[in-house]
Each structure stands twice: as structure tokens, then as C-alpha cells.
Amino acid sequence: MILIASTWIFVLLVGGGVALDRVLTTALERNFNEQLDYLLNSMIVTAELGPSGEVVNNRELADQRFLEPGSGAYWQISGGGFEPYKSRSLWDRTLRVNQRHDDRDVHIYDSDEFVDKTPRADRDSDESSNQLLRIAERDIKMPGSPVRWRFQVAQSRDGLNAQIATLRRTLVRSFVLLGLGLIVMVGLQTWYGLLPLRKVRKEIARLRAGKSKRIEDRMPAEIAPMVEELNALVEHNDRQAEEARRHAGNLAHALKTPLSVIMNAAAAGQDDLGPTVIREARTMRRQIDHHLARARAVGRRGSAHSRAQVWPSVEAVERAVARLYPNVRIDVDGQKDLIAHIERQDLDEILGNLVENAAKYGGGSVFITAGVQAGFVEIIVEDDGRGIPEADRIRIFDRGVRLDSGKPGTGLGLAIVRDVAEIYDGTVSLEESDDLGGLLVRLRLPAAS
């Protein structure tokens, strides 16, 4: 940030400095030219014809420098084959007259005719022999004379160049100080602006070291949303870790009893050791399948992409169950654009359990309805079976509970449905179907935008 800001400051100050230098330099040169033009007009006004037809001034110009040889201010009038009429300051020199252009209007230009071209070591010590001139000239015809006279006023650029050099030194120093001041301010602003992020880094270090459970310090409005999301992430991870510990404990507890039965049977040398091992192994597999399903759902719950289209999942489950139970009629209805906040795999597992139970325990008809209600996707599965007594509707969600032992199953289907739905902040409830007379299962999952 400091480097980018410094680069922009440098570019803008250089651009602004160059523009300001051009403006001020042009203003100084324009003022200098106006002085030359004023002197040229004054010289033209005071000019008159002499007895022999030459041009003379009826009074001297007020500037004293025109009387001092080599002073840097000169004037000259030439034309008509006459000797140039010039100021005393020119002494034994004359101003160069270029007859190749017509100066009916004022012509101002720089001339190096008084610049000494000899090496510096061989130059005369007189600085008047090394002057860059600024010349203003104009051609005038005097009344009563056919001659075109060239009026010239020249002045050394030394004073003008010195003013420009002073101006540029002042600009450079001022802009350098301004640039340094701006860069220092940018550095301070960046340091102060990023200070909350350093506080967040320290708080994260405290979290990692176990010295705190969340970031408690108040942060600026720009950082507060990030801190809130970070605290939510920490809490989410804590919940997942706690759930993982609880699942591990539950699984260990569930496996402990079957293992004890197998070990006791083996130690006692029972004749039915084989069937006992098979029975207890099935129990352990049911427990492992149940906890693995919960663990997968918990691991996928925090994903920001937990979105599943409901209708394709309903259709896929309907086709799969229809192949398993070809004598069961399955009808589906409802909105086809619903999206639930759940992974597709978990949604398929929930619907598969519910629809398969309806087909297995129903009387041959299953009806699936999908809709939306108060921000939740609501999926209703109805059958025409005997239903479940209201007193058993809570107990049926417990692991391993089966009301009808005459048909194959593990007793974990509804338990998995409830656990996975609750992981995604959903609910599942059992009711009586008014239309088909059997069981109605109402599954509600958060709707995704």
C-alpha cells in the first residue's frame, strides 16, 4: 500500500511540478518580453529623421544600462545603407540584422551572437563577451523616408535565467518536502489503518494457544464483520470437535457390550460361539454405519456449497425404490425448483430411508409432496399402511427400535433420518395421513436461496 501510494504521489507531483514550472516559466518570459516590447515602442516613438536622412532619437531612453558598455541592455537602428545607430552600451559591437524575414510585427527571439565560443580557459574575463541575448525587433518606415528601418532592443537573458533557476530550485525543494510529507502521512495512515489486523493476529495467536475461546476486543466497523465470522468459525469448529468426541464415545460405548458378549462366549467355550459372533457383529456393524452416517453429515455441514436440488433427488429415489418394490405405486407432486441447504448425498439418504420405509410397511401406495413453508423446504411422504401409534412415534427414532420385526431391517433408518436432519438444522416428525390413512412423515430442511 505504501509503495503504490508513493508511486502515485511521485507521478502526480512530477506531473504537477512540470505543469507548474511551464506555467510560471511562461509567465516570467511573457513579462520579460513585455518589457522588451515596451522599450522597443519607446524607442520607435522617440525616433526621427536627421538632416542627412538618418534616424536619430530626440531623447535618450530612461534605462541607464543603455549608457554603460557591456551592461546587457542594448538597442540599435539600422537600414538604408547608413551606419547603424546604436546605444553606447554596444560600444564596438553591432547587433546582427537578418534581412531574410520581414518584421512588420514585433519579432522576439533568442540570439547567441554575443556568446563566446572559445574554450573556457581561453576566454576573456569580461563576462559581457559571453551573453545570451533576448531580442525584440520591428521594421518601421518613417514619415518622409522610403527606407525600411530595423529597430532592435536586446537584453541579456542572465537575469531571466537566474529567476527561472531560482523558481525551479524552489519548486523542486517544495515538492520534495511535500512528497516526503505525504509519504510519511501515508505510512502513518497505513500503520494505523492496519493496526486492528495486528490485534486480530494477536487474538488468533491467543486462540491457538488456548488462552481464550473467542475474540472479545471491540474492533472498528470495517473489521468487525470479519471478527464475527471468525468467532462463528471457531464456534463451529468447537461444535464439530465436540460432536466428534461425543460420537466417538457413543460408538465406543455401543461396541463395548457386543465385544464383551463375544469375549465371554469365547472364554466360556460355548457351543453357540459362531452364531453369537455373527449376531453381535451385525449389531456392531449397525452401530458403525449409523455413526459413520452422522460423521459424514457433520463433516459436510460446514461447507458453503451445501445446496441440493430437491426434485432431482426425489425422482432418483422414486426410481430406485420402484425397482425394489415393483408392486408399490409411488406418486410425486410439488414444486420442481426447490433448493435445500443440504448435501445431495445426505438428501438422497434421508429420502431413500423414508420412501423405502413407506413402500416396505405401507399397503401399496406412496405419495410424495414437495413444497416450501416459512423458509423451509417441506417434503411429505405418505403411505396407506397401518401407521404408527402416537405413543410409539417418539420411541421409533431411537437406534435399533423396530415395531415390525417380521420384515428385514436394522432399526436405524429413522434414527439416521432424524440425526442427519438435525445436523442441517432441520426436523422430522410423524403424523397420520388424512388422505391415505397410513403414516405421514414431514421432513423440513432449511431452504437455500
Coordinates of C-alpha atoms in Angstrom, one line a residue, residues 200-216 225-243 245 301-302:
V200 CA -6.7 -9.7 15.3
R201 CA -3.5 -11.7 14.7
K202 CA -2.6 -11.5 18.4
E203 CA -6.1 -12.6 19.3
I204 CA -5.8 -15.6 16.9
A205 CA -2.5 -16.5 18.5
R206 CA -4.2 -16.4 21.9
L207 CA -6.9 -18.7 20.5
R208 CA -4.4 -21.1 19.1
A209 CA -2.5 -21.1 22.5
G210 CA -5.8 -21.9 24.3
K211 CA -5.7 -18.6 26.3
S212 CA -9.2 -17.6 25.0
K213 CA -12.1 -19.1 23.3
R214 CA -13.1 -16.2 21.1
I215 CA -12.1 -12.6 20.1
E216 CA -13.6 -10.3 22.6
P225 CA -17.8 -8.4 10.4
M226 CA -14.6 -10.4 9.8
V227 CA -14.1 -10.9 13.5
E228 CA -17.7 -12.0 13.9
E229 CA -17.3 -14.5 11.1
L230 CA -14.0 -15.7 12.7
N231 CA -15.7 -16.2 16.0
A232 CA -18.6 -18.1 14.3
L233 CA -16.0 -20.3 12.6
V234 CA -14.3 -21.0 15.9
E235 CA -17.6 -21.9 17.5
H236 CA -18.5 -24.1 14.5
N237 CA -15.2 -26.0 14.8
D238 CA -15.7 -26.4 18.5
R239 CA -19.1 -27.8 17.9
Q240 CA -17.8 -30.2 15.3
A241 CA -15.0 -31.3 17.6
E242 CA -17.4 -31.8 20.5
E243 CA -19.8 -33.8 18.2
R245 CA -15.8 -36.6 20.6
R301 CA -22.5 -29.4 7.1
G302 CA -20.0 -26.5 7.3

